mmCIF file of C-alpha atoms in Angstrom:
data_model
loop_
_atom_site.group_PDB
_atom_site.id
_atom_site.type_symbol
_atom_site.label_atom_id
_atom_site.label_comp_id
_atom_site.label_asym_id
_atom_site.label_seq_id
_atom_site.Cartn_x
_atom_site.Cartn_y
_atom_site.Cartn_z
ATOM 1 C CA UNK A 1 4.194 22.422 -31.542
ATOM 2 C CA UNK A 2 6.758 24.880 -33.659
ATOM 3 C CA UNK A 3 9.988 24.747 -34.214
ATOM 4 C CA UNK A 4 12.637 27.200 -35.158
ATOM 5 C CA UNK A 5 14.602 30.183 -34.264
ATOM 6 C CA UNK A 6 17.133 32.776 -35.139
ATOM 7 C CA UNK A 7 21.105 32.916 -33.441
ATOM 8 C CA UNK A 8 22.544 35.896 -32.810
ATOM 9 C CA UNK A 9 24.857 35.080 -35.601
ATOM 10 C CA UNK A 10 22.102 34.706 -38.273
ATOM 11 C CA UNK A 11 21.889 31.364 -38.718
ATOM 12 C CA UNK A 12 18.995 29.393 -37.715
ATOM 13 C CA UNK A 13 18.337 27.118 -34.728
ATOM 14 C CA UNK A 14 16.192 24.089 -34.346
ATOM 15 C CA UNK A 15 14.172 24.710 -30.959
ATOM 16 C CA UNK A 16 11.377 22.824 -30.205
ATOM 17 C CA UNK A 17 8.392 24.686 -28.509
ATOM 18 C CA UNK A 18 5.606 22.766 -27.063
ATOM 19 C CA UNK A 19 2.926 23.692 -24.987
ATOM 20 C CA UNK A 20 4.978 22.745 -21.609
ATOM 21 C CA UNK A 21 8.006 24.738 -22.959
ATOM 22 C CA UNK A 22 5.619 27.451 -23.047
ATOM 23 C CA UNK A 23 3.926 27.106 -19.854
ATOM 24 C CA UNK A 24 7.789 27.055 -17.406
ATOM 25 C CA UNK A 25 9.534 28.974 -19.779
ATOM 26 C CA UNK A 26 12.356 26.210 -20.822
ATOM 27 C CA UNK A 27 14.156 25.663 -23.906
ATOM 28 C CA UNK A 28 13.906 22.103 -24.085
ATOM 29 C CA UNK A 29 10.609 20.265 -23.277
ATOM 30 C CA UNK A 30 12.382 17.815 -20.693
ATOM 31 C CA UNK A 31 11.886 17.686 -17.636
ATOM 32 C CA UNK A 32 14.034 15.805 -15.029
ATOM 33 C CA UNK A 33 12.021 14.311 -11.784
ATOM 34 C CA UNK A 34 12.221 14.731 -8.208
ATOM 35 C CA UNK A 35 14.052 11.530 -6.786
ATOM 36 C CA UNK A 36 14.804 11.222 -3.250
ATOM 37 C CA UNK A 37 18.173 11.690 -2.232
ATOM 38 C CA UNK A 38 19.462 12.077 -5.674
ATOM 39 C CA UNK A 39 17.361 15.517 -6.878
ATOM 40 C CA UNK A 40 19.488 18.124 -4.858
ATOM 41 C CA UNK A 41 20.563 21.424 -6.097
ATOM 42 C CA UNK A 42 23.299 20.879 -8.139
ATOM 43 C CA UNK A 43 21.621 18.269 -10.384
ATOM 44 C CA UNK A 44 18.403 20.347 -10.314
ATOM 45 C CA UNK A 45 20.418 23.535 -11.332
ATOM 46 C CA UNK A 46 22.292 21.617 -14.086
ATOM 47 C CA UNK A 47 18.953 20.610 -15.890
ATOM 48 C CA UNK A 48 17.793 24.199 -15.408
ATOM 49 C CA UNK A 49 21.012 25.789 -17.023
ATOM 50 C CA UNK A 50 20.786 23.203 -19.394
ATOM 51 C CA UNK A 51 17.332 24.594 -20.669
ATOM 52 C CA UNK A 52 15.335 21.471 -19.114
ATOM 53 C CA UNK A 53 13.102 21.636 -16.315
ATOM 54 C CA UNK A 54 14.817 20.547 -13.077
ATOM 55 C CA UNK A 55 12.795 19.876 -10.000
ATOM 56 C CA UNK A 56 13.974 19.389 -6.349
ATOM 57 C CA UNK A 57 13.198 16.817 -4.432
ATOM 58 C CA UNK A 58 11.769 17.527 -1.051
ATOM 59 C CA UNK A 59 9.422 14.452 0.005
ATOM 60 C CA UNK A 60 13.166 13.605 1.790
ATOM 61 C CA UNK A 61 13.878 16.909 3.103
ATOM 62 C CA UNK A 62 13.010 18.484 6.538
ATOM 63 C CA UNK A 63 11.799 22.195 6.061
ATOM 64 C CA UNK A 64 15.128 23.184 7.100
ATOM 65 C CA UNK A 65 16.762 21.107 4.645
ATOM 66 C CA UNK A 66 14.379 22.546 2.215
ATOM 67 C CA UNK A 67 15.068 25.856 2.705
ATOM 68 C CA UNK A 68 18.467 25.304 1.969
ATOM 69 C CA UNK A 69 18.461 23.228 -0.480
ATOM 70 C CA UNK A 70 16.007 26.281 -2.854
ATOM 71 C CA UNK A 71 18.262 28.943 -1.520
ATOM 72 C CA UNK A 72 21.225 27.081 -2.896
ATOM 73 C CA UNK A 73 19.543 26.023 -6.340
ATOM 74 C CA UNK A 74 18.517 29.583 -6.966
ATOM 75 C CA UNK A 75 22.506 30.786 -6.138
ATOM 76 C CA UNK A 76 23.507 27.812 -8.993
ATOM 77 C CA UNK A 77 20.731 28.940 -11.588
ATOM 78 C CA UNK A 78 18.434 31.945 -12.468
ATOM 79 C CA UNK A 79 16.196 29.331 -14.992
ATOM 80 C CA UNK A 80 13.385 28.446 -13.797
ATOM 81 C CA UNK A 81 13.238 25.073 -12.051
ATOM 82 C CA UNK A 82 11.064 23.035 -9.785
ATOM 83 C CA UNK A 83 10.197 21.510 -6.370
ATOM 84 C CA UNK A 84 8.618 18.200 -5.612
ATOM 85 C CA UNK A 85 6.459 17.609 -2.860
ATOM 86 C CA UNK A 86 4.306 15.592 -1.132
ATOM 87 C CA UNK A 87 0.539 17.155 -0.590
ATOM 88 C CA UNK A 88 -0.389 15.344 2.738
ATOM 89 C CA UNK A 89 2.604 16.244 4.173
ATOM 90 C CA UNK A 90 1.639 17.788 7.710
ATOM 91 C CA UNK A 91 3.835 20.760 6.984
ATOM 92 C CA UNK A 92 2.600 21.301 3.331
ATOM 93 C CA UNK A 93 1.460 24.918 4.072
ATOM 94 C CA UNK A 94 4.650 25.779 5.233
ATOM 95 C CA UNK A 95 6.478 24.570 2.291
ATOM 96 C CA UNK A 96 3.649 25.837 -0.263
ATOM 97 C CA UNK A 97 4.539 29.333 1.614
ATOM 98 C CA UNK A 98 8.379 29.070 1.063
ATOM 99 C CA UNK A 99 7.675 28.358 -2.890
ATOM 100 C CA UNK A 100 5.384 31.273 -2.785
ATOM 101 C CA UNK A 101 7.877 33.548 -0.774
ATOM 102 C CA UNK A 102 11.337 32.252 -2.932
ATOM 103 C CA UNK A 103 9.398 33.074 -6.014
ATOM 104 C CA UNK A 104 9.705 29.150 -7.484
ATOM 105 C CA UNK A 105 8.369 28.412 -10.620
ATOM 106 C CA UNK A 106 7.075 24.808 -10.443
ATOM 107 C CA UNK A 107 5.254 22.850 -7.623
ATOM 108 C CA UNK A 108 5.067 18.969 -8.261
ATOM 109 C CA UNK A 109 3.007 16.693 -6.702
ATOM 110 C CA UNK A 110 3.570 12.602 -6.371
ATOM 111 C CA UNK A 111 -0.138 12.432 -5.274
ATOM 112 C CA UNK A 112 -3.010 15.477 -5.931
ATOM 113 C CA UNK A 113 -3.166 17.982 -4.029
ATOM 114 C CA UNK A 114 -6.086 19.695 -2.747
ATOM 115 C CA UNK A 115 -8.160 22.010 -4.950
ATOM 116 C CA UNK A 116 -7.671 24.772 -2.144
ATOM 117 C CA UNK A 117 -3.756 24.412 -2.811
ATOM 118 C CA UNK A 118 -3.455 24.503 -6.120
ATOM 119 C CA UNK A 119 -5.438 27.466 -5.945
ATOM 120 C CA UNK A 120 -3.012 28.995 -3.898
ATOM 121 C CA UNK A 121 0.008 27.599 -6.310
ATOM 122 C CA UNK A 122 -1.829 29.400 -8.837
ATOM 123 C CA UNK A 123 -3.408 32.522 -7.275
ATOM 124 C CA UNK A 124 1.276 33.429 -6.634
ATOM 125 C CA UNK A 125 2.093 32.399 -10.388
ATOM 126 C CA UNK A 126 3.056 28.943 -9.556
ATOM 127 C CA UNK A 127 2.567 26.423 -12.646
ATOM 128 C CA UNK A 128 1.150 23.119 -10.444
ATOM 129 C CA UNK A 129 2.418 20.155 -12.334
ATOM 130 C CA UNK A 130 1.037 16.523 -10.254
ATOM 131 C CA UNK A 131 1.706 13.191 -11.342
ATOM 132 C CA UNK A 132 -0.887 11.044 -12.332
ATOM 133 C CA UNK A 133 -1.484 7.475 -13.189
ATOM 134 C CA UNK A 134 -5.203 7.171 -14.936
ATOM 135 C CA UNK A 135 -7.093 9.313 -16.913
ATOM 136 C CA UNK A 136 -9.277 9.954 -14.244
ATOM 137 C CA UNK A 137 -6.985 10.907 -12.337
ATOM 138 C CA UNK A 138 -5.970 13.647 -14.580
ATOM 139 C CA UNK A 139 -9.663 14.987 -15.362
ATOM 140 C CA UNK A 140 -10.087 15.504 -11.585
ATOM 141 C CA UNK A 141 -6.740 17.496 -11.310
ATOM 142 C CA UNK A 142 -7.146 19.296 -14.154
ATOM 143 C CA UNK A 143 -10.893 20.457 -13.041
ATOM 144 C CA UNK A 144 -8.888 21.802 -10.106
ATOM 145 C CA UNK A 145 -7.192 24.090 -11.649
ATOM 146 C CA UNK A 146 -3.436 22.109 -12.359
ATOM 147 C CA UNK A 147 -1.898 23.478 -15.396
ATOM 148 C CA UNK A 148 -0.333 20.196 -16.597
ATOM 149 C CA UNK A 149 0.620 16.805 -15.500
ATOM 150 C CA UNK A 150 2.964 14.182 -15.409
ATOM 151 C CA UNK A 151 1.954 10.854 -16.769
ATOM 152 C CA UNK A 152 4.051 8.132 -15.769
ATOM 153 C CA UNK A 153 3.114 4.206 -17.263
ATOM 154 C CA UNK A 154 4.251 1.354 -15.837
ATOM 155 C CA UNK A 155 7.816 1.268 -17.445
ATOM 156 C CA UNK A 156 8.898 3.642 -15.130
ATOM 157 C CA UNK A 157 10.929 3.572 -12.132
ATOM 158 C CA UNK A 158 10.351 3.861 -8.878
ATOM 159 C CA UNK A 159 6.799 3.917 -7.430
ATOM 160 C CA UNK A 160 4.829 2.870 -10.617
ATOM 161 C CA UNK A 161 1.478 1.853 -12.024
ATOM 162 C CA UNK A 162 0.883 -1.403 -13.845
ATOM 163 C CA UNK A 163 -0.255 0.272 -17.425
ATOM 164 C CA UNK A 164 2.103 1.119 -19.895
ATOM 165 C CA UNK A 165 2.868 4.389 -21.502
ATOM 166 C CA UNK A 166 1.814 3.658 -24.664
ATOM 167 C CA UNK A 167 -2.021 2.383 -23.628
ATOM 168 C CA UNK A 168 -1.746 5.225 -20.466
ATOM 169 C CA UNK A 169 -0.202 7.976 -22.258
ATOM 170 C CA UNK A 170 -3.105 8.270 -25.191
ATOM 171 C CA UNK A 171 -6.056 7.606 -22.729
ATOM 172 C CA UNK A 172 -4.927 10.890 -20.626
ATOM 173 C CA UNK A 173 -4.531 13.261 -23.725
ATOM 174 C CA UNK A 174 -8.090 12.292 -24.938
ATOM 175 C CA UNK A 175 -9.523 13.171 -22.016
ATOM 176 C CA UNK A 176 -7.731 16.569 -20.703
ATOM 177 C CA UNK A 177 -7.161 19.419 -23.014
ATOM 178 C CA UNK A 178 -3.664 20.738 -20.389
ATOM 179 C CA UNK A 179 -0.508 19.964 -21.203
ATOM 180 C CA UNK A 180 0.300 16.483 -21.226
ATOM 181 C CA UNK A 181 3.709 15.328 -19.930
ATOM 182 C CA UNK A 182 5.015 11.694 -21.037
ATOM 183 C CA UNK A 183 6.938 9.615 -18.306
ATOM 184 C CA UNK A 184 8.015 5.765 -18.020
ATOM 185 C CA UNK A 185 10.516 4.342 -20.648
ATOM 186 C CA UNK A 186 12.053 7.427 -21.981
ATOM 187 C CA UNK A 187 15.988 8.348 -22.553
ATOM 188 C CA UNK A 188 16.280 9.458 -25.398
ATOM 189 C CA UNK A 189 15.852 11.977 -28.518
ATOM 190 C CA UNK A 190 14.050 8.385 -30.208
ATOM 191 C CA UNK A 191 11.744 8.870 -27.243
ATOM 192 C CA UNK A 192 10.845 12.294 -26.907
ATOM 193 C CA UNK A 193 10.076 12.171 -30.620
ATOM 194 C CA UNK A 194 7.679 9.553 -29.788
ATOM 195 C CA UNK A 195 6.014 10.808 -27.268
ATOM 196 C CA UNK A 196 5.702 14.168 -29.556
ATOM 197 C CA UNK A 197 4.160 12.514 -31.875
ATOM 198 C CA UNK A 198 1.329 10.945 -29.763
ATOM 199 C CA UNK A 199 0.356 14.409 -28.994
ATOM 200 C CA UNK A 200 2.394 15.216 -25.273
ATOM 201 C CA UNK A 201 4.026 18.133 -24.506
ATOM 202 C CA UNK A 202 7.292 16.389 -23.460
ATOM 203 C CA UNK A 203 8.840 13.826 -21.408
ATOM 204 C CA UNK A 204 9.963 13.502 -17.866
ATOM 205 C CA UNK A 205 12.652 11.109 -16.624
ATOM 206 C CA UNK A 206 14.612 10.176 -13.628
ATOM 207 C CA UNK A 207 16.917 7.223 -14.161
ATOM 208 C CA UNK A 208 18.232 8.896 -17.464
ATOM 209 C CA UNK A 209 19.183 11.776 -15.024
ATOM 210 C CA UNK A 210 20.215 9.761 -12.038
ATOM 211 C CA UNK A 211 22.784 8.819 -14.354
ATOM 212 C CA UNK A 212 24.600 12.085 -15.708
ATOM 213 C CA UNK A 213 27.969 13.536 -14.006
ATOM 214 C CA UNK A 214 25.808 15.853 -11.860
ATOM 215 C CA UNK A 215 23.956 13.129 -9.703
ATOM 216 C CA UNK A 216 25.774 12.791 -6.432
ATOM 217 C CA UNK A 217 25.182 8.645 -7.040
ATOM 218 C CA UNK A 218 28.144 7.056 -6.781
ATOM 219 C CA UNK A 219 30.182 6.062 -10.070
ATOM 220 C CA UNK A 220 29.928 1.907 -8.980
ATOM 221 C CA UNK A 221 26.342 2.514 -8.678
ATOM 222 C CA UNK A 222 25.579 4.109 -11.975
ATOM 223 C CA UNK A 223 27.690 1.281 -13.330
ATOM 224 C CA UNK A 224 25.262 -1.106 -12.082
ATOM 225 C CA UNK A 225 22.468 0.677 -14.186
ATOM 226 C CA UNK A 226 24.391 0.258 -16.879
ATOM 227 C CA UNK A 227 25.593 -3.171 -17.046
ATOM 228 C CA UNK A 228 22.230 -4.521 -15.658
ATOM 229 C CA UNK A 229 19.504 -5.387 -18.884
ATOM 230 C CA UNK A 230 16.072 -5.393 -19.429
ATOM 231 C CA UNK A 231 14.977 -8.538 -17.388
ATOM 232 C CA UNK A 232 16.726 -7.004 -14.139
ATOM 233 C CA UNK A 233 14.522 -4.989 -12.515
ATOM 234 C CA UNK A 234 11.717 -5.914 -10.222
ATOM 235 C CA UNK A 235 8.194 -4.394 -9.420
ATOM 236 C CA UNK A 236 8.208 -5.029 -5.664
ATOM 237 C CA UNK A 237 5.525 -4.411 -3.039
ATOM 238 C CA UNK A 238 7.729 -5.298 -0.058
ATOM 239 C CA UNK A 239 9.966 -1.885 -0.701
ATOM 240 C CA UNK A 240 7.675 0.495 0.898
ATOM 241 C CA UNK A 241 4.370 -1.224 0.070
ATOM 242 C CA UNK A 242 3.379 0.559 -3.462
ATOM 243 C CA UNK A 243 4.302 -0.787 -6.644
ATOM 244 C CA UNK A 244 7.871 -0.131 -7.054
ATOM 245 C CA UNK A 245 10.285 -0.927 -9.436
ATOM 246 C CA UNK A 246 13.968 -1.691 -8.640
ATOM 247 C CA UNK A 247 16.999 -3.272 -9.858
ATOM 248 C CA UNK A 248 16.907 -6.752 -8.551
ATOM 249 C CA UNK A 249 19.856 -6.985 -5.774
ATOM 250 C CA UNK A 250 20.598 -9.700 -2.869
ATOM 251 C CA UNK A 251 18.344 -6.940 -0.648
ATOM 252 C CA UNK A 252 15.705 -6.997 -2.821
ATOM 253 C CA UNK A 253 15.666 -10.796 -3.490
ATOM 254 C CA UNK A 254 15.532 -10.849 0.629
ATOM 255 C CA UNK A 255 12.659 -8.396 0.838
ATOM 256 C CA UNK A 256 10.659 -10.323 -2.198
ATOM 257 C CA UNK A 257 11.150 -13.286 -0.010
ATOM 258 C CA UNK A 258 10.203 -12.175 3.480
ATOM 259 C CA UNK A 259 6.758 -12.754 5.292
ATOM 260 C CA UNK A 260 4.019 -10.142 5.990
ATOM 261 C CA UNK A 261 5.133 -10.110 9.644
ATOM 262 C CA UNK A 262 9.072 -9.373 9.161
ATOM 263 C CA UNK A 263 8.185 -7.038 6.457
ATOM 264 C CA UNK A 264 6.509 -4.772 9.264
ATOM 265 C CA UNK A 265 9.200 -5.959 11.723
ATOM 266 C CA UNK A 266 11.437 -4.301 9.305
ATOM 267 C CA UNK A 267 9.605 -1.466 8.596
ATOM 268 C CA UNK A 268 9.269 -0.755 12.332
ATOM 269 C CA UNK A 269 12.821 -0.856 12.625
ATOM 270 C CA UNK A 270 13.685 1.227 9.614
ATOM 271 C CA UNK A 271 10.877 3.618 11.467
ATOM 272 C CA UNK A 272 13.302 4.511 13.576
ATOM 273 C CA UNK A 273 16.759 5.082 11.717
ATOM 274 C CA UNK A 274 14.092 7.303 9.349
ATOM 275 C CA UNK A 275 13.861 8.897 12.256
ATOM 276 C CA UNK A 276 16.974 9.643 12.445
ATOM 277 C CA UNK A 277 18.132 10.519 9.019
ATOM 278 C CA UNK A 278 15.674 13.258 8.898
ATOM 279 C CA UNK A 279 15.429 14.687 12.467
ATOM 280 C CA UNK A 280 11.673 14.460 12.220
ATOM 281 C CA UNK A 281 9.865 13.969 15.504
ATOM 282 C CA UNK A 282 7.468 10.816 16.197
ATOM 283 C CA UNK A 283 4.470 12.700 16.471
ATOM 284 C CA UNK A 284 5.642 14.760 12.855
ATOM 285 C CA UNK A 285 5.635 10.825 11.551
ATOM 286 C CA UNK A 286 2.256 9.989 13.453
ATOM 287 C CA UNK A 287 0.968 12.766 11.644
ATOM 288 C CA UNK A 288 1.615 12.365 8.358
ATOM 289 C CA UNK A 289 0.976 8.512 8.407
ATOM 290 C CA UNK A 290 -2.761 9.605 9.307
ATOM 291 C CA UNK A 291 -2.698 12.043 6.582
ATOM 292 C CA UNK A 292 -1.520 9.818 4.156
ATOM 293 C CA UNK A 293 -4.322 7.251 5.345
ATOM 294 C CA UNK A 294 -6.895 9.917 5.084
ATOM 295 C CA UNK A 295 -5.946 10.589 1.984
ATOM 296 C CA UNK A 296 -5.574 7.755 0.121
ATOM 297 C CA UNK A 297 -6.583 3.904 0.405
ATOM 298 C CA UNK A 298 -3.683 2.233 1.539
ATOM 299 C CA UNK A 299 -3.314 -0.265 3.989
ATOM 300 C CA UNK A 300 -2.068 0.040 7.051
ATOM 301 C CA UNK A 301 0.815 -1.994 6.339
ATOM 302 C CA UNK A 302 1.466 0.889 3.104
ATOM 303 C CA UNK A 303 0.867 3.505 5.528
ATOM 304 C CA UNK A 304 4.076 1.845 7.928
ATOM 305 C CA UNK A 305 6.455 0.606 5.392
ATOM 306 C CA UNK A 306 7.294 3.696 3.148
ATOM 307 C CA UNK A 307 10.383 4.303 6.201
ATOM 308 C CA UNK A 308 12.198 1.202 4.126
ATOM 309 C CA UNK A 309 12.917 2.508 1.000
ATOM 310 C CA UNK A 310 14.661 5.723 2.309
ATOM 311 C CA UNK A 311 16.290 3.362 4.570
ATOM 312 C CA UNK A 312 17.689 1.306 1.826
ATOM 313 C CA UNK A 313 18.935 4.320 -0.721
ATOM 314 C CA UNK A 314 19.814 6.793 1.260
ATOM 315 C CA UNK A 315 22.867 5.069 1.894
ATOM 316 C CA UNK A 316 24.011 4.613 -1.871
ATOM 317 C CA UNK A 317 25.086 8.157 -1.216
ATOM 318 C CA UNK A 318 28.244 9.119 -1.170
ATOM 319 C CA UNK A 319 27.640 12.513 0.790
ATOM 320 C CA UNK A 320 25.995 11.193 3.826
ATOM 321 C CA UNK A 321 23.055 13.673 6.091
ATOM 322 C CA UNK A 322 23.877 14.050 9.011
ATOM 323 C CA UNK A 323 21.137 13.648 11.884
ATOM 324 C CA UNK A 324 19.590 16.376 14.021
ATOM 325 C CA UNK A 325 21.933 15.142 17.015
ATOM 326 C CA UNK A 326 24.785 15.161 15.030
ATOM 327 C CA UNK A 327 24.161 18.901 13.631
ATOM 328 C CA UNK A 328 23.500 19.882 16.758
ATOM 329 C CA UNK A 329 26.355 18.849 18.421
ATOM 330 C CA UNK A 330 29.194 21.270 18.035
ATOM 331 C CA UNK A 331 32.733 20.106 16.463
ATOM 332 C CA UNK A 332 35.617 18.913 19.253
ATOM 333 C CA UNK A 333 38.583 20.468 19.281
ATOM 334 C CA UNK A 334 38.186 22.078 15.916
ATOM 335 C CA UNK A 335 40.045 18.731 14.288
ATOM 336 C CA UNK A 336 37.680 19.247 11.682
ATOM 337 C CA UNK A 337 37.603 16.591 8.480
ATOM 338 C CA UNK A 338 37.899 17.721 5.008
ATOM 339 C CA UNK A 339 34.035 19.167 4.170
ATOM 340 C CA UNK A 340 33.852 16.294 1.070
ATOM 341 C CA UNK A 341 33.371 13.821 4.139
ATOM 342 C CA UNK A 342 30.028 14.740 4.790
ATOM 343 C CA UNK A 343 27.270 17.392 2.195
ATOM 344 C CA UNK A 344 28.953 20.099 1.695
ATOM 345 C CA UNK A 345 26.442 22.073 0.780
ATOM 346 C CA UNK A 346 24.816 21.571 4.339
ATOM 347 C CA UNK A 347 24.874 25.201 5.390
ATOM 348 C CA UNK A 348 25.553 23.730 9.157
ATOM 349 C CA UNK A 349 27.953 21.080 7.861
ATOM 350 C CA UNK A 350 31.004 23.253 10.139
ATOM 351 C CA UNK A 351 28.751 21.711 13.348
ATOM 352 C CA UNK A 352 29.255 18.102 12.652
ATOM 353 C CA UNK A 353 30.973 16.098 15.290
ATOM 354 C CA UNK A 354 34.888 14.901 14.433
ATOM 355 C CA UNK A 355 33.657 11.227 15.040
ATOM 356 C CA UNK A 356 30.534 11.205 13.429
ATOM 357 C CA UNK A 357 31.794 12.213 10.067
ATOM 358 C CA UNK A 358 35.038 9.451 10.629
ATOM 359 C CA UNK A 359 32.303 7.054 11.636
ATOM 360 C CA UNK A 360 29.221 8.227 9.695
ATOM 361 C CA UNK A 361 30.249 9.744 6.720
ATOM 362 C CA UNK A 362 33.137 8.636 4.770
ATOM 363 C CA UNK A 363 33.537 7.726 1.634
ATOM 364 C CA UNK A 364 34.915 4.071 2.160
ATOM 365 C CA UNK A 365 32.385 3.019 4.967
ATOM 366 C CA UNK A 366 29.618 4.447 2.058
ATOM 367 C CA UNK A 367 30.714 1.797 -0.319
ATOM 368 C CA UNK A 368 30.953 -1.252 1.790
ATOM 369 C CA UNK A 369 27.397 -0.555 1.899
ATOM 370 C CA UNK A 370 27.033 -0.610 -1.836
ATOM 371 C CA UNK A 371 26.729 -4.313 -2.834
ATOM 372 C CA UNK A 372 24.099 -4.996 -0.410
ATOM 373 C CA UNK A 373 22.247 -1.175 -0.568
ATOM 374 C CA UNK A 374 22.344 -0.343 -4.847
ATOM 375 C CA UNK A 375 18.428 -0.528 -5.005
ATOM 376 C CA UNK A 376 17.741 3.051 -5.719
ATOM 377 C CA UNK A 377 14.513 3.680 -7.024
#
């Protein structure tokens, strides 16, 4: 690690350069993680103008959606910046090709990917970053060919392991010689320093970023990070049946107390509006819950609930997707509502319905849903 540069007006600059600021070409050596509904472009392009490494998230995105969402991250920055995605997704060739094609800098991975994609990654000049949670883990990934990963302990949000940083975080740097990114329990210059010092290459963080004026969470929900403490969060395995840490709410407390069987009642159900908030097909569904079996050993009742947790955030939003029917459905009458009702930055928004963004998307039917929905991992 080195530090130091030269302004253009003589004086002299304190920039850190680690091996990971190296490796994307960043200033800083933060990155800011791909969280489902709340990564989008404008976030992702405001850590990537910022000098940080922003990544996309796509795990919640249809390949249309995708598409989009890089073509309008790439109008909003010319740093580099990331996407996120899931490796036994049944379309992961297709999306591996758009990185390739739009010329993206970073591919992230939740789980590892195969050693034939990486190779691919690599073989176009794409840095492949996965996440990992055990040192094994990381020896595997890095004999595969990733250039770095992200190491996320058990302080973290979201989907989450049950070591912390500080015992997980040394084990992976002894045995990997890549870059070694710090995540779990970091937001702050205290903490980057920190993780510095144990020998990482930076640190990656969602919930720090979740909570900056360019994350399209709402303001009341942001508040609730802030006011809650230390003792209010929850590691839950009734969200989407992984370890998962969330703020402890009324829907929480409910899920914490349900049985096996109206868990997968539930999940069944929320199967189905998943369904609809992405415009995925049942057999696209089928086929990536049998990938994600093959490729891992979850249950079966892992491999059905992951449909809740999407189905309890994606509300929180305040710019609400509309569903395939609803895009495909031309306007009436041209009595279109103002575009802040529903994404604007949907490039079909112009083709939603009249009474699905009065009844779907606004604002104030958003935030009725907040006090029962604020569980964002």
């Amino acid at each position: 690690m080195s530090s130091g540069s030269e302004r253009s007006d003589g004086g002299s600059a304190q920039v850190l350069r680690t091996p990971l600021t190296e490796l994307v070409g960043i200033e800083h050596p933060i990155v800011q993680t791909g969280m489902g509904w709340v990564s989008g472009p404008r976030l992702t392009a405001a850590t990537s103008n910022a000098g940080g490494l922003g990544i996309l998230a796509s795990a919640t995105m249809t390949y249309p959606e995708l598409e989009a969402a890089v073509a309008k991250t790439k109008s909003l920055t010319d740093k580099p910046f990331g996407v996120n995605m899931r490796a036994d997704a049944s379309d992961a060739g297709e999306r591996i090709d758009l990185l390739i094609r739009e010329k993206v800098k970073v591919a992230s991975f939740a789980l590892a990917p195969k050693k034939e994609l990486i190779a691919k990654l690599k073989d176009h000049g794409i840095v492949v970053i996965p996440s990992i949670g055990a040192a094994k883990h990381a020896v595997k990934v890095a004999s595969w060919g990733a250039d770095a990963v992200i190491v996320q302990g058990g302080e973290g949000g979201g989907h989450t392991g049950p070591v912390a940083t500080t015992l997980l975080l040394p084990s992976v740097l002894d045995a990997v010689d890549i870059p070694v990114i710090a995540a779990g329990g970091f937001f702050d210059g205290r903490g980057l320093a920190a993780a510095l010092s144990y020998g990482a290459a930076g640190v990656a963080m969602g919930t720090r970023f979740l909570l900056t004026s360019d994350s399209a969470v709402p303001d009341s929900v942001k508040q609730q990070y802030l006011t809650r403490g230390l003792q209010d969060t929850t590691v839950s395995l009734k969200v989407d049946g992984m370890p998962h840490r969330v703020l402890n709410t009324d829907l929480v407390n409910s899920l914490e107390k349900s049985s096996y069987a109206k868990g997968l009642i539930a999940a069944a159900r929320n199967a189905t509006k998943f369904k609809s908030m992405t415009g995925m097909k049942w057999s696209t569904l089928a086929k990536d819950g049998l990938a994600m079996k093959k490729a891992s050993d979850r249950t079966w009742q892992q491999i059905i609930m992951p449909p809740t947790r999407p189905c309890c955030s994606k509300p929180v939003s305040s710019k609400a997707t509309p569903t395939r029917r609803a895009r495909l459905r031309p306007g009436r009458g041209n009595g279109r509502r103002p575009a802040e009702l529903c994404r604007a930055d949907r490039p079909d928004h112009d083709r939603c319905s009249r009474s699905y963004r009065r009844t779907r998307c606004a604002p104030r039917l958003q935030a009725r849903r907040l006090t029962k929905l604020a569980d964002l991992a």
